[in-house]
Amino acid sequence: MTVVKDSLAHGENVYLRGFGSFVVKQRAEKTARNISKNTTLVIPAHNIPAFKPANCFKEEVAK
């Protein structure tokens, strides 16, 4: 897990055949609103980790 975490931290995707893919997704900058204070704030662009299971893994879990 440390290798997966370090790879994602450096922007590299990790593919595990038969299990799934750990990928880094980029989120664009967006504007959010704080309704209680009636203010807007900008959420900067950032990267997030994501997991996409392999089809054979999804089929096994669905059984």
mmCIF file with all atom_site columns, C-alpha atoms in Angstrom:
data_model
loop_
_atom_site.group_PDB
_atom_site.id
_atom_site.type_symbol
_atom_site.label_atom_id
_atom_site.label_alt_id
_atom_site.label_comp_id
_atom_site.label_asym_id
_atom_site.label_entity_id
_atom_site.label_seq_id
_atom_site.pdbx_PDB_ins_code
_atom_site.Cartn_x
_atom_site.Cartn_y
_atom_site.Cartn_z
_atom_site.occupancy
_atom_site.B_iso_or_equiv
_atom_site.pdbx_formal_charge
_atom_site.auth_seq_id
_atom_site.auth_comp_id
_atom_site.auth_asym_id
_atom_site.auth_atom_id
_atom_site.pdbx_PDB_model_num
ATOM 1  C CA . MET A 1 1  ? 0.000   0.000   0.000   1.00 0.00 ? 1  MET A CA 1
ATOM 2  C CA . THR A 1 2  ? 2.920   2.325   0.628   1.00 0.00 ? 2  THR A CA 1
ATOM 3  C CA . VAL A 1 3  ? 4.088   1.868   -2.964  1.00 0.00 ? 3  VAL A CA 1
ATOM 4  C CA . VAL A 1 4  ? 0.591   2.643   -4.280  1.00 0.00 ? 4  VAL A CA 1
ATOM 5  C CA . LYS A 1 5  ? 0.347   5.749   -2.082  1.00 0.00 ? 5  LYS A CA 1
ATOM 6  C CA . ASP A 1 6  ? 3.795   7.000   -3.107  1.00 0.00 ? 6  ASP A CA 1
ATOM 7  C CA . SER A 1 7  ? 3.101   6.385   -6.788  1.00 0.00 ? 7  SER A CA 1
ATOM 8  C CA . LEU A 1 8  ? -0.185  8.300   -6.664  1.00 0.00 ? 8  LEU A CA 1
ATOM 9  C CA . ALA A 1 9  ? 1.509   11.132  -4.760  1.00 0.00 ? 9  ALA A CA 1
ATOM 10 C CA . HIS A 1 10 ? 3.950   11.463  -7.668  1.00 0.00 ? 10 HIS A CA 1
ATOM 11 C CA . GLY A 1 11 ? 1.116   11.464  -10.236 1.00 0.00 ? 11 GLY A CA 1
ATOM 12 C CA . GLU A 1 12 ? 1.660   7.902   -11.466 1.00 0.00 ? 12 GLU A CA 1
ATOM 13 C CA . ASN A 1 13 ? -1.241  5.492   -11.972 1.00 0.00 ? 13 ASN A CA 1
ATOM 14 C CA . VAL A 1 14 ? -1.062  1.942   -10.584 1.00 0.00 ? 14 VAL A CA 1
ATOM 15 C CA . TYR A 1 15 ? -2.679  -0.967  -12.452 1.00 0.00 ? 15 TYR A CA 1
ATOM 16 C CA . LEU A 1 16 ? -3.209  -4.331  -10.750 1.00 0.00 ? 16 LEU A CA 1
ATOM 17 C CA . ARG A 1 17 ? -4.345  -6.925  -13.276 1.00 0.00 ? 17 ARG A CA 1
ATOM 18 C CA . GLY A 1 18 ? -7.515  -8.698  -12.149 1.00 0.00 ? 18 GLY A CA 1
ATOM 19 C CA . PHE A 1 19 ? -8.078  -6.270  -9.267  1.00 0.00 ? 19 PHE A CA 1
ATOM 20 C CA . GLY A 1 20 ? -8.328  -2.713  -10.554 1.00 0.00 ? 20 GLY A CA 1
ATOM 21 C CA . SER A 1 21 ? -6.644  0.605   -11.175 1.00 0.00 ? 21 SER A CA 1
ATOM 22 C CA . PHE A 1 22 ? -5.608  3.314   -8.771  1.00 0.00 ? 22 PHE A CA 1
ATOM 23 C CA . VAL A 1 23 ? -5.565  6.558   -10.739 1.00 0.00 ? 23 VAL A CA 1
ATOM 24 C CA . VAL A 1 24 ? -5.060  10.233  -10.079 1.00 0.00 ? 24 VAL A CA 1
ATOM 25 C CA . LYS A 1 25 ? -7.935  12.433  -11.251 1.00 0.00 ? 25 LYS A CA 1
ATOM 26 C CA . GLN A 1 26 ? -7.686  16.168  -11.696 1.00 0.00 ? 26 GLN A CA 1
ATOM 27 C CA . ARG A 1 27 ? -10.443 18.391  -10.384 1.00 0.00 ? 27 ARG A CA 1
ATOM 28 C CA . ALA A 1 28 ? -10.851 21.772  -12.036 1.00 0.00 ? 28 ALA A CA 1
ATOM 29 C CA . GLU A 1 29 ? -11.011 25.029  -10.123 1.00 0.00 ? 29 GLU A CA 1
ATOM 30 C CA . LYS A 1 30 ? -14.552 25.913  -9.126  1.00 0.00 ? 30 LYS A CA 1
ATOM 31 C CA . THR A 1 31 ? -16.525 28.537  -7.273  1.00 0.00 ? 31 THR A CA 1
ATOM 32 C CA . ALA A 1 32 ? -18.468 27.515  -4.164  1.00 0.00 ? 32 ALA A CA 1
ATOM 33 C CA . ARG A 1 33 ? -20.956 29.453  -2.076  1.00 0.00 ? 33 ARG A CA 1
ATOM 34 C CA . ASN A 1 34 ? -21.289 29.737  1.679   1.00 0.00 ? 34 ASN A CA 1
ATOM 35 C CA . ILE A 1 35 ? -25.041 30.243  1.956   1.00 0.00 ? 35 ILE A CA 1
ATOM 36 C CA . SER A 1 36 ? -25.059 31.161  5.650   1.00 0.00 ? 36 SER A CA 1
ATOM 37 C CA . LYS A 1 37 ? -22.605 34.047  5.146   1.00 0.00 ? 37 LYS A CA 1
ATOM 38 C CA . ASN A 1 38 ? -23.709 34.810  1.554   1.00 0.00 ? 38 ASN A CA 1
ATOM 39 C CA . THR A 1 39 ? -20.116 34.712  0.289   1.00 0.00 ? 39 THR A CA 1
ATOM 40 C CA . THR A 1 40 ? -18.331 32.934  -2.524  1.00 0.00 ? 40 THR A CA 1
ATOM 41 C CA . LEU A 1 41 ? -14.982 31.223  -2.379  1.00 0.00 ? 41 LEU A CA 1
ATOM 42 C CA . VAL A 1 42 ? -12.752 29.649  -4.970  1.00 0.00 ? 42 VAL A CA 1
ATOM 43 C CA . ILE A 1 43 ? -11.744 26.038  -4.566  1.00 0.00 ? 43 ILE A CA 1
ATOM 44 C CA . PRO A 1 44 ? -8.428  25.656  -6.424  1.00 0.00 ? 44 PRO A CA 1
ATOM 45 C CA . ALA A 1 45 ? -7.713  22.884  -8.898  1.00 0.00 ? 45 ALA A CA 1
ATOM 46 C CA . HIS A 1 46 ? -6.429  19.758  -7.180  1.00 0.00 ? 46 HIS A CA 1
ATOM 47 C CA . ASN A 1 47 ? -5.725  16.064  -7.699  1.00 0.00 ? 47 ASN A CA 1
ATOM 48 C CA . ILE A 1 48 ? -7.663  13.270  -6.002  1.00 0.00 ? 48 ILE A CA 1
ATOM 49 C CA . PRO A 1 49 ? -7.022  9.519   -5.852  1.00 0.00 ? 49 PRO A CA 1
ATOM 50 C CA . ALA A 1 50 ? -9.625  7.216   -7.381  1.00 0.00 ? 50 ALA A CA 1
ATOM 51 C CA . PHE A 1 51 ? -10.086 3.461   -7.718  1.00 0.00 ? 51 PHE A CA 1
ATOM 52 C CA . LYS A 1 52 ? -11.682 1.689   -10.663 1.00 0.00 ? 52 LYS A CA 1
ATOM 53 C CA . PRO A 1 53 ? -12.255 -2.049  -10.110 1.00 0.00 ? 53 PRO A CA 1
ATOM 54 C CA . ALA A 1 54 ? -11.522 -4.508  -12.912 1.00 0.00 ? 54 ALA A CA 1
ATOM 55 C CA . ASN A 1 55 ? -14.484 -6.153  -14.634 1.00 0.00 ? 55 ASN A CA 1
ATOM 56 C CA . CYS A 1 56 ? -13.568 -9.636  -13.356 1.00 0.00 ? 56 CYS A CA 1
ATOM 57 C CA . PHE A 1 57 ? -13.368 -8.222  -9.804  1.00 0.00 ? 57 PHE A CA 1
ATOM 58 C CA . LYS A 1 58 ? -16.809 -6.623  -10.122 1.00 0.00 ? 58 LYS A CA 1
ATOM 59 C CA . GLU A 1 59 ? -18.255 -9.895  -11.462 1.00 0.00 ? 59 GLU A CA 1
ATOM 60 C CA . GLU A 1 60 ? -16.853 -11.900 -8.520  1.00 0.00 ? 60 GLU A CA 1
ATOM 61 C CA . VAL A 1 61 ? -18.295 -9.461  -5.971  1.00 0.00 ? 61 VAL A CA 1
ATOM 62 C CA . ALA A 1 62 ? -21.692 -9.488  -7.696  1.00 0.00 ? 62 ALA A CA 1
ATOM 63 C CA . LYS A 1 63 ? -22.060 -13.279 -7.271  1.00 0.00 ? 63 LYS A CA 1
#
